[in-house]
mmCIF file of C-alpha atoms in Angstrom:
data_model
loop_
_atom_site.group_PDB
_atom_site.id
_atom_site.type_symbol
_atom_site.label_atom_id
_atom_site.label_comp_id
_atom_site.label_asym_id
_atom_site.label_seq_id
_atom_site.Cartn_x
_atom_site.Cartn_y
_atom_site.Cartn_z
ATOM 1 C CA MET A 1 2.024 21.691 -2.494
ATOM 2 C CA PRO A 2 1.806 19.960 0.925
ATOM 3 C CA GLU A 3 4.981 19.192 2.808
ATOM 4 C CA PRO A 4 6.291 15.644 2.136
ATOM 5 C CA LEU A 5 5.246 12.865 4.475
ATOM 6 C CA LEU A 6 8.076 10.589 3.363
ATOM 7 C CA THR A 7 11.323 11.335 1.533
ATOM 8 C CA VAL A 8 13.197 8.536 -0.212
ATOM 9 C CA SER A 9 16.778 9.554 -0.971
ATOM 10 C CA GLY A 10 19.160 7.348 -2.932
ATOM 11 C CA VAL A 11 17.735 4.114 -1.534
ATOM 12 C CA HIS A 12 19.176 0.928 -3.029
ATOM 13 C CA LYS A 13 19.272 -2.793 -2.217
ATOM 14 C CA SER A 14 21.163 -5.906 -3.330
ATOM 15 C CA TYR A 15 20.826 -9.600 -2.515
ATOM 16 C CA ALA A 16 23.853 -11.875 -2.733
ATOM 17 C CA GLY A 17 25.701 -9.147 -4.584
ATOM 18 C CA SER A 18 23.019 -8.710 -7.254
ATOM 19 C CA PRO A 19 21.181 -5.354 -7.334
ATOM 20 C CA VAL A 20 17.417 -5.694 -6.872
ATOM 21 C CA LEU A 21 16.777 -1.965 -6.436
ATOM 22 C CA ARG A 22 18.904 0.676 -8.128
ATOM 23 C CA PRO A 23 19.252 4.019 -6.299
ATOM 24 C CA VAL A 24 15.927 5.860 -6.284
ATOM 25 C CA SER A 25 14.829 9.219 -4.897
ATOM 26 C CA PHE A 26 11.338 10.721 -4.640
ATOM 27 C CA VAL A 27 8.907 12.184 -2.129
ATOM 28 C CA LEU A 28 5.436 11.128 -0.960
ATOM 29 C CA THR A 29 2.995 13.878 -0.094
ATOM 30 C CA PRO A 30 -0.301 13.736 1.818
ATOM 31 C CA GLY A 31 -3.299 13.721 -0.487
ATOM 32 C CA ALA A 32 -1.492 12.198 -3.460
ATOM 33 C CA VAL A 33 -1.440 8.747 -5.071
ATOM 34 C CA THR A 34 2.035 7.838 -6.343
ATOM 35 C CA VAL A 35 2.441 4.743 -8.513
ATOM 36 C CA LEU A 36 5.678 2.791 -8.907
ATOM 37 C CA THR A 37 5.996 1.308 -12.374
ATOM 38 C CA GLY A 38 8.779 -0.628 -14.044
ATOM 39 C CA PRO A 39 9.645 -4.110 -15.279
ATOM 40 C CA SER A 40 9.699 -7.194 -13.101
ATOM 41 C CA GLY A 41 12.905 -7.229 -11.118
ATOM 42 C CA SER A 42 13.195 -3.452 -10.888
ATOM 43 C CA GLY A 43 12.568 -3.526 -7.124
ATOM 44 C CA LYS A 44 9.006 -2.251 -6.713
ATOM 45 C CA SER A 45 8.077 -4.680 -3.925
ATOM 46 C CA THR A 46 11.445 -4.228 -2.236
ATOM 47 C CA LEU A 47 10.982 -0.461 -2.237
ATOM 48 C CA LEU A 48 7.551 -0.773 -0.614
ATOM 49 C CA MET A 49 9.028 -2.899 2.161
ATOM 50 C CA ILE A 50 11.815 -0.370 2.713
ATOM 51 C CA ALA A 51 9.366 2.564 2.712
ATOM 52 C CA GLY A 52 7.344 0.885 5.449
ATOM 53 C CA GLY A 53 10.399 0.132 7.552
ATOM 54 C CA TRP A 54 9.995 -3.636 7.218
ATOM 55 C CA GLU A 55 13.278 -4.005 5.355
ATOM 56 C CA ALA A 56 16.538 -2.036 5.557
ATOM 57 C CA PRO A 57 18.201 -0.619 2.442
ATOM 58 C CA ASP A 58 21.882 -1.130 1.774
ATOM 59 C CA GLY A 59 22.255 2.617 1.398
ATOM 60 C CA GLY A 60 20.306 5.835 1.151
ATOM 61 C CA GLU A 61 17.686 7.152 3.550
ATOM 62 C CA VAL A 62 13.944 7.059 4.121
ATOM 63 C CA THR A 63 12.833 10.003 6.236
ATOM 64 C CA ALA A 64 9.333 10.576 7.642
ATOM 65 C CA HIS A 65 8.106 14.112 8.315
ATOM 66 C CA PRO A 66 7.290 14.213 11.176
ATOM 67 C CA PRO A 67 8.849 10.923 12.318
ATOM 68 C CA LEU A 68 6.294 8.109 12.427
ATOM 69 C CA PRO A 69 6.352 5.736 15.413
ATOM 70 C CA GLY A 70 8.657 2.874 14.505
ATOM 71 C CA GLY A 71 10.127 5.098 11.839
ATOM 72 C CA PRO A 72 12.262 4.193 8.852
ATOM 73 C CA LEU A 73 14.341 1.076 9.531
ATOM 74 C CA GLY A 74 11.854 0.118 12.260
ATOM 75 C CA ALA A 75 8.436 -1.145 11.157
ATOM 76 C CA ILE A 76 5.804 1.597 11.284
ATOM 77 C CA SER A 77 2.671 0.593 13.194
ATOM 78 C CA TRP A 78 -0.525 -0.325 11.342
ATOM 79 C CA ARG A 79 -2.138 2.760 12.866
ATOM 80 C CA HIS A 80 0.146 4.930 10.762
ATOM 81 C CA ALA A 81 0.957 2.718 7.759
ATOM 82 C CA GLY A 82 -1.446 0.348 6.006
ATOM 83 C CA PHE A 83 0.155 -2.337 3.831
ATOM 84 C CA VAL A 84 -1.412 -4.454 1.067
ATOM 85 C CA PRO A 85 1.026 -7.319 0.322
ATOM 86 C CA GLN A 86 0.814 -9.451 -2.809
ATOM 87 C CA SER A 87 0.279 -12.457 -0.540
ATOM 88 C CA VAL A 88 -2.832 -10.745 0.934
ATOM 89 C CA GLY A 89 -1.994 -12.044 4.421
ATOM 90 C CA LEU A 90 -5.475 -12.113 5.971
ATOM 91 C CA LEU A 91 -5.924 -13.944 9.276
ATOM 92 C CA ASP A 92 -7.528 -17.250 8.289
ATOM 93 C CA GLU A 93 -9.471 -17.705 11.527
ATOM 94 C CA LEU A 94 -11.208 -14.316 11.281
ATOM 95 C CA THR A 95 -14.074 -13.404 8.985
ATOM 96 C CA ILE A 96 -13.651 -10.736 6.333
ATOM 97 C CA ALA A 97 -15.291 -8.139 8.580
ATOM 98 C CA GLU A 98 -13.224 -9.247 11.578
ATOM 99 C CA ASN A 99 -10.005 -8.888 9.585
ATOM 100 C CA LEU A 100 -10.902 -5.268 8.862
ATOM 101 C CA ALA A 101 -12.052 -4.665 12.432
ATOM 102 C CA PHE A 102 -8.806 -6.106 13.815
ATOM 103 C CA ALA A 103 -6.886 -3.341 12.035
ATOM 104 C CA ALA A 104 -9.548 -0.683 12.628
ATOM 105 C CA ARG A 105 -9.254 -0.932 16.398
ATOM 106 C CA LEU A 106 -5.955 0.958 16.074
ATOM 107 C CA GLY A 107 -7.714 3.882 14.442
ATOM 108 C CA GLY A 108 -9.791 5.082 17.377
ATOM 109 C CA PRO A 109 -13.551 5.460 17.819
ATOM 110 C CA ASP A 110 -14.314 5.859 14.098
ATOM 111 C CA GLY A 111 -13.072 2.344 13.356
ATOM 112 C CA ARG A 112 -16.469 0.610 13.219
ATOM 113 C CA ARG A 113 -17.913 3.233 10.872
ATOM 114 C CA ARG A 114 -14.817 3.000 8.677
ATOM 115 C CA VAL A 115 -15.109 -0.807 8.433
ATOM 116 C CA THR A 116 -18.767 -0.604 7.412
ATOM 117 C CA GLY A 117 -17.938 1.960 4.750
ATOM 118 C CA LEU A 118 -15.046 -0.050 3.351
ATOM 119 C CA LEU A 119 -17.055 -3.274 3.171
ATOM 120 C CA GLY A 120 -19.612 -1.454 1.056
ATOM 121 C CA ALA A 121 -17.119 0.475 -1.067
ATOM 122 C CA LEU A 122 -15.180 -2.693 -1.926
ATOM 123 C CA ASP A 123 -18.271 -4.829 -2.661
ATOM 124 C CA LEU A 124 -17.643 -7.058 0.347
ATOM 125 C CA GLY A 125 -20.815 -6.422 2.334
ATOM 126 C CA ASP A 126 -22.425 -9.763 1.452
ATOM 127 C CA LEU A 127 -19.189 -11.581 2.346
ATOM 128 C CA ALA A 128 -18.569 -9.928 5.698
ATOM 129 C CA ASP A 129 -19.276 -13.070 7.737
ATOM 130 C CA ARG A 130 -17.287 -15.462 5.562
ATOM 131 C CA LEU A 131 -13.785 -16.698 6.275
ATOM 132 C CA PRO A 132 -11.007 -15.911 3.791
ATOM 133 C CA ALA A 133 -10.982 -19.537 2.612
ATOM 134 C CA GLU A 134 -14.658 -19.189 1.652
ATOM 135 C CA VAL A 135 -14.196 -16.334 -0.824
ATOM 136 C CA SER A 136 -12.318 -15.885 -4.095
ATOM 137 C CA GLY A 137 -8.786 -14.620 -4.529
ATOM 138 C CA GLY A 138 -10.029 -11.287 -5.821
ATOM 139 C CA GLU A 139 -12.348 -10.900 -2.841
ATOM 140 C CA ARG A 140 -9.501 -11.686 -0.441
ATOM 141 C CA GLN A 141 -7.390 -9.072 -2.182
ATOM 142 C CA ARG A 142 -10.091 -6.423 -1.793
ATOM 143 C CA ALA A 143 -10.408 -7.394 1.866
ATOM 144 C CA ALA A 144 -6.665 -6.827 2.248
ATOM 145 C CA VAL A 145 -7.115 -3.360 0.747
ATOM 146 C CA GLY A 146 -9.919 -2.700 3.219
ATOM 147 C CA ARG A 147 -7.800 -3.909 6.119
ATOM 148 C CA ALA A 148 -4.951 -1.595 5.084
ATOM 149 C CA LEU A 149 -7.318 1.386 5.108
ATOM 150 C CA ALA A 150 -9.384 0.458 8.154
ATOM 151 C CA ALA A 151 -7.291 2.297 10.739
ATOM 152 C CA GLY A 152 -7.210 5.504 8.685
ATOM 153 C CA PRO A 153 -3.408 5.420 8.225
ATOM 154 C CA SER A 154 -1.391 8.417 7.110
ATOM 155 C CA LEU A 155 0.698 6.204 4.785
ATOM 156 C CA VAL A 156 -0.715 3.482 2.501
ATOM 157 C CA LEU A 157 1.590 1.027 0.713
ATOM 158 C CA ALA A 158 -0.041 -1.334 -1.778
ATOM 159 C CA ASP A 159 1.723 -4.030 -3.798
ATOM 160 C CA GLU A 160 -0.185 -4.923 -7.004
ATOM 161 C CA PRO A 161 -3.590 -4.355 -5.332
ATOM 162 C CA THR A 162 -5.578 -4.883 -8.553
ATOM 163 C CA SER A 163 -3.828 -7.975 -9.919
ATOM 164 C CA HIS A 164 -6.826 -10.262 -9.249
ATOM 165 C CA GLN A 165 -9.604 -7.811 -10.116
ATOM 166 C CA ASP A 166 -11.802 -7.377 -13.182
ATOM 167 C CA SER A 167 -12.125 -3.873 -14.596
ATOM 168 C CA ALA A 168 -15.168 -2.925 -12.521
ATOM 169 C CA ARG A 169 -13.622 -4.018 -9.240
ATOM 170 C CA THR A 170 -10.284 -2.489 -10.195
ATOM 171 C CA GLY A 171 -12.249 0.741 -10.173
ATOM 172 C CA LEU A 172 -13.510 0.016 -6.652
ATOM 173 C CA VAL A 173 -9.962 -0.541 -5.385
ATOM 174 C CA LEU A 174 -8.700 2.622 -7.055
ATOM 175 C CA ASP A 175 -11.631 4.617 -5.675
ATOM 176 C CA ALA A 176 -10.867 3.360 -2.157
ATOM 177 C CA LEU A 177 -7.206 4.325 -2.475
ATOM 178 C CA ARG A 178 -8.188 7.719 -3.872
ATOM 179 C CA ALA A 179 -10.596 8.248 -0.976
ATOM 180 C CA ALA A 180 -7.747 7.550 1.459
ATOM 181 C CA ALA A 181 -5.621 10.154 -0.305
ATOM 182 C CA ASP A 182 -8.501 12.635 -0.258
ATOM 183 C CA ARG A 183 -8.624 12.190 3.526
ATOM 184 C CA GLY A 184 -4.954 13.161 3.680
ATOM 185 C CA ALA A 185 -3.012 9.890 3.352
ATOM 186 C CA ALA A 186 0.081 9.534 1.205
ATOM 187 C CA VAL A 187 -0.548 6.506 -1.031
ATOM 188 C CA LEU A 188 2.220 4.519 -2.745
ATOM 189 C CA VAL A 189 1.190 1.731 -5.126
ATOM 190 C CA ALA A 190 3.418 -0.718 -6.999
ATOM 191 C CA SER A 191 1.679 -1.930 -10.133
ATOM 192 C CA HIS A 192 2.052 -3.262 -13.658
ATOM 193 C CA ASP A 193 -1.562 -2.258 -14.399
ATOM 194 C CA PRO A 194 -1.876 0.687 -16.822
ATOM 195 C CA ALA A 195 -5.278 1.500 -15.284
ATOM 196 C CA VAL A 196 -3.572 2.124 -11.950
ATOM 197 C CA ALA A 197 -0.973 4.420 -13.507
ATOM 198 C CA ARG A 198 -3.714 6.402 -15.256
ATOM 199 C CA HIS A 199 -5.287 7.168 -11.874
ATOM 200 C CA ALA A 200 -2.013 8.323 -10.299
ATOM 201 C CA ASP A 201 -1.190 11.883 -9.371
ATOM 202 C CA ARG A 202 2.379 11.024 -10.261
ATOM 203 C CA THR A 203 4.381 7.989 -11.307
ATOM 204 C CA VAL A 204 7.913 6.884 -10.481
ATOM 205 C CA THR A 205 9.317 4.469 -13.057
ATOM 206 C CA LEU A 206 11.981 2.170 -11.629
ATOM 207 C CA ASP A 207 14.772 1.067 -13.904
ATOM 208 C CA SER A 208 16.490 -2.269 -13.426
ATOM 209 C CA ALA A 209 19.706 -0.901 -14.957
ATOM 210 C CA HIS A 210 20.022 2.736 -13.913
ATOM 211 C CA PRO A 211 19.462 4.976 -10.864
ATOM 212 C CA VAL A 212 16.154 6.870 -10.685
ATOM 213 C CA HIS A 213 15.784 10.416 -9.437
ATOM 214 C CA ASP A 214 12.342 11.984 -9.281
ATOM 215 C CA ALA A 215 12.287 15.262 -7.430
ATOM 216 C CA GLY A 216 8.494 15.454 -7.616
#
């Protein structure tokens, strides 16, 4: 088994004294897709933010091996970590292709080729020149997936990336995430979708009432 890229050890979080993430431990390895499951309120989105260094836990540790620039508790750059938020977060003034290219520029000389491939793989080729406001919610979501992968990151964090997709396009999203893992990325997906869990190499089920330990 490959050495872990990221180790999550006893991470937990509360807001206003109310726990939103019970202690959880697991590892992320290059080449594997790990899916976070669990009921609403179990902390899946919070854990993604902590794993990417965009939010600090109240306790526990997130350790990157080797340390990624920015590192845990300091946001990791888009070159090393691609993030798909539920809000999508595309730049409204850029076309779909330009949104992907904006991220791809961090990934070196292969960026243009990677953008072209992702537009095709995610069924966005005919929409490349449209603005986000000119496409559907599902198309914007797939564009956000493409943007997260465009720089060839070593860590991919995706929050409900199939929530606006039909079954066929869910398959496209899952194939794109799998392709990133096959290239050596560690992929962490938070999802309620059983289809996503079925495509996982491993799942970590968060519990809103009890700590979770998954040694992998």
